[in-house]
mmCIF file of C-alpha atoms in Angstrom:
data_model
loop_
_atom_site.group_PDB
_atom_site.id
_atom_site.type_symbol
_atom_site.label_atom_id
_atom_site.label_comp_id
_atom_site.label_asym_id
_atom_site.label_seq_id
_atom_site.Cartn_x
_atom_site.Cartn_y
_atom_site.Cartn_z
ATOM 1 C CA UNK A 142 -0.009 -0.005 0.000
ATOM 2 C CA UNK A 143 1.863 3.040 -1.192
ATOM 3 C CA UNK A 144 0.296 6.458 -1.251
ATOM 4 C CA UNK A 145 1.244 10.029 -0.489
ATOM 5 C CA UNK A 146 -1.311 12.759 -0.143
ATOM 6 C CA UNK A 147 0.106 15.843 -1.748
ATOM 7 C CA UNK A 148 -2.075 18.828 -2.531
ATOM 8 C CA UNK A 149 -5.051 16.958 -1.025
ATOM 9 C CA UNK A 150 -4.848 14.373 -3.835
ATOM 10 C CA UNK A 151 -3.996 10.730 -3.237
ATOM 11 C CA UNK A 152 -1.011 9.617 -5.294
ATOM 12 C CA UNK A 153 1.045 6.452 -5.280
ATOM 13 C CA UNK A 154 4.464 6.978 -3.664
ATOM 14 C CA UNK A 155 4.908 6.342 0.095
ATOM 15 C CA UNK A 156 3.425 4.072 2.676
ATOM 16 C CA UNK A 157 0.361 5.118 4.637
ATOM 17 C CA UNK A 158 1.028 4.436 8.301
ATOM 18 C CA UNK A 159 -1.525 2.667 10.467
ATOM 19 C CA UNK A 160 -3.339 4.201 13.454
ATOM 20 C CA UNK A 161 -5.012 6.956 11.455
ATOM 21 C CA UNK A 162 -1.771 8.693 10.389
ATOM 22 C CA UNK A 163 -1.703 9.874 6.790
ATOM 23 C CA UNK A 164 1.618 11.089 5.296
ATOM 24 C CA UNK A 165 1.442 14.380 3.378
ATOM 25 C CA UNK A 166 3.726 17.191 2.186
ATOM 26 C CA UNK A 167 1.779 20.413 2.758
ATOM 27 C CA UNK A 168 3.461 23.860 3.046
ATOM 28 C CA UNK A 169 2.636 25.785 6.188
ATOM 29 C CA UNK A 170 3.581 29.028 7.951
ATOM 30 C CA UNK A 171 3.551 29.084 11.714
ATOM 31 C CA UNK A 172 3.832 31.761 14.343
ATOM 32 C CA UNK A 173 4.406 31.958 18.073
ATOM 33 C CA UNK A 174 2.877 34.983 19.701
ATOM 34 C CA UNK A 175 4.303 34.526 23.192
ATOM 35 C CA UNK A 176 7.349 36.203 24.733
ATOM 36 C CA UNK A 177 9.561 35.344 21.740
ATOM 37 C CA UNK A 178 7.388 36.307 18.746
ATOM 38 C CA UNK A 179 8.383 34.632 15.476
ATOM 39 C CA UNK A 180 6.980 33.704 12.086
ATOM 40 C CA UNK A 181 8.463 30.708 10.232
ATOM 41 C CA UNK A 182 7.829 28.278 7.379
ATOM 42 C CA UNK A 183 7.592 24.521 7.480
ATOM 43 C CA UNK A 184 5.993 21.398 6.012
ATOM 44 C CA UNK A 185 3.175 19.306 7.448
ATOM 45 C CA UNK A 186 4.478 15.710 7.168
ATOM 46 C CA UNK A 187 1.652 13.657 8.715
ATOM 47 C CA UNK A 188 -1.973 14.355 9.605
ATOM 48 C CA UNK A 189 -4.505 12.739 11.904
ATOM 49 C CA UNK A 190 -7.915 13.913 13.046
ATOM 50 C CA UNK A 191 -6.359 15.463 16.171
ATOM 51 C CA UNK A 192 -2.866 16.581 15.153
ATOM 52 C CA UNK A 193 -0.030 17.099 12.722
ATOM 53 C CA UNK A 194 3.677 16.227 12.488
ATOM 54 C CA UNK A 195 5.544 19.236 11.146
ATOM 55 C CA UNK A 196 9.119 20.020 10.191
ATOM 56 C CA UNK A 197 10.092 23.700 10.409
ATOM 57 C CA UNK A 198 12.879 26.199 10.130
ATOM 58 C CA UNK A 199 12.380 27.756 13.577
ATOM 59 C CA UNK A 200 12.849 25.661 16.720
ATOM 60 C CA UNK A 201 9.830 25.269 19.012
ATOM 61 C CA UNK A 202 9.362 23.945 22.555
ATOM 62 C CA UNK A 203 6.835 21.620 24.120
ATOM 63 C CA UNK A 204 3.861 23.633 25.383
ATOM 64 C CA UNK A 205 4.160 26.447 22.835
ATOM 65 C CA UNK A 206 0.833 27.493 21.342
ATOM 66 C CA UNK A 207 1.238 28.143 17.633
ATOM 67 C CA UNK A 208 -0.927 29.550 14.901
ATOM 68 C CA UNK A 209 -0.615 27.869 11.502
ATOM 69 C CA UNK A 210 -1.685 28.933 8.001
ATOM 70 C CA UNK A 211 -1.455 26.862 4.866
ATOM 71 C CA UNK A 212 -2.097 23.266 4.030
ATOM 72 C CA UNK A 213 -2.820 21.364 0.849
ATOM 73 C CA UNK A 214 -2.553 23.522 -2.280
ATOM 74 C CA UNK A 215 -5.707 21.829 -3.689
ATOM 75 C CA UNK A 216 -7.812 23.005 -0.723
ATOM 76 C CA UNK A 217 -9.846 26.106 -1.710
ATOM 77 C CA UNK A 218 -8.904 28.092 1.403
ATOM 78 C CA UNK A 219 -5.818 27.607 3.600
ATOM 79 C CA UNK A 220 -6.141 26.196 7.099
ATOM 80 C CA UNK A 221 -6.114 28.700 9.958
ATOM 81 C CA UNK A 222 -5.257 26.573 12.984
ATOM 82 C CA UNK A 223 -4.249 27.015 16.591
ATOM 83 C CA UNK A 224 -2.319 24.113 18.074
ATOM 84 C CA UNK A 225 -0.049 23.196 20.971
ATOM 85 C CA UNK A 226 3.388 21.605 20.543
ATOM 86 C CA UNK A 227 3.293 18.224 22.298
ATOM 87 C CA UNK A 228 6.730 16.824 21.338
ATOM 88 C CA UNK A 229 9.924 18.004 19.625
ATOM 89 C CA UNK A 230 12.711 16.046 17.915
ATOM 90 C CA UNK A 231 15.198 18.290 16.166
ATOM 91 C CA UNK A 232 13.286 20.408 13.631
ATOM 92 C CA UNK A 233 10.268 18.066 13.716
ATOM 93 C CA UNK A 234 7.447 18.562 16.167
ATOM 94 C CA UNK A 235 4.001 17.220 16.939
ATOM 95 C CA UNK A 236 0.947 19.416 17.266
ATOM 96 C CA UNK A 237 -2.315 18.851 19.092
ATOM 97 C CA UNK A 238 -5.038 20.807 17.269
ATOM 98 C CA UNK A 239 -7.230 22.827 19.593
ATOM 99 C CA UNK A 240 -8.823 25.347 17.248
ATOM 100 C CA UNK A 241 -9.931 24.322 13.779
ATOM 101 C CA UNK A 242 -12.848 26.013 12.016
ATOM 102 C CA UNK A 243 -15.916 23.982 11.074
ATOM 103 C CA UNK A 244 -15.106 24.111 7.328
ATOM 104 C CA UNK A 245 -11.487 23.072 7.959
ATOM 105 C CA UNK A 246 -12.590 20.253 10.267
ATOM 106 C CA UNK A 247 -15.071 18.976 7.665
ATOM 107 C CA UNK A 248 -12.458 19.159 4.902
ATOM 108 C CA UNK A 249 -9.855 17.332 7.032
ATOM 109 C CA UNK A 250 -12.389 14.641 8.069
ATOM 110 C CA UNK A 251 -13.317 14.075 4.427
ATOM 111 C CA UNK A 252 -9.670 13.958 3.352
ATOM 112 C CA UNK A 253 -8.800 11.429 6.071
ATOM 113 C CA UNK A 254 -11.834 9.262 5.247
ATOM 114 C CA UNK A 255 -10.828 9.216 1.567
ATOM 115 C CA UNK A 256 -7.217 8.402 2.446
ATOM 116 C CA UNK A 257 -8.243 5.547 4.715
ATOM 117 C CA UNK A 258 -10.753 4.185 2.194
ATOM 118 C CA UNK A 259 -7.835 3.847 -0.231
ATOM 119 C CA UNK A 260 -6.243 1.423 2.241
ATOM 120 C CA UNK A 261 -9.261 -0.854 1.995
ATOM 121 C CA UNK A 262 -9.215 -1.151 -1.795
ATOM 122 C CA UNK A 263 -7.531 -4.256 -3.294
ATOM 123 C CA UNK A 264 -4.148 -3.388 -4.708
ATOM 124 C CA UNK A 265 -3.373 -4.257 -8.347
ATOM 125 C CA UNK A 266 -0.390 -6.534 -8.777
#
């Protein structure tokens, strides 16, 4: 089973991981508005219904609350998300989504459902 979900479109390339994790390559900008304000760019690497794995150019720390803009180029409007950093490993970090608009949540749910339905289809030899 080899798929990657670029631009919100399912394409054959990489493995889809179990446990609801879908690998993607979506551009994103992220900002921290706390004591050390910054704006940076990154890439969303994996998505689930409750969080993202991101790689970025600016280091973050566990507990930081970030605002993110961007997402799949095929999505009509970019995501506007608020999330908390839950783990960090080098330039990669995990985010727990805590503010996602209704339209964004519906789009993400539909995208994940489509990605997971692809796992259930028989694979051609």
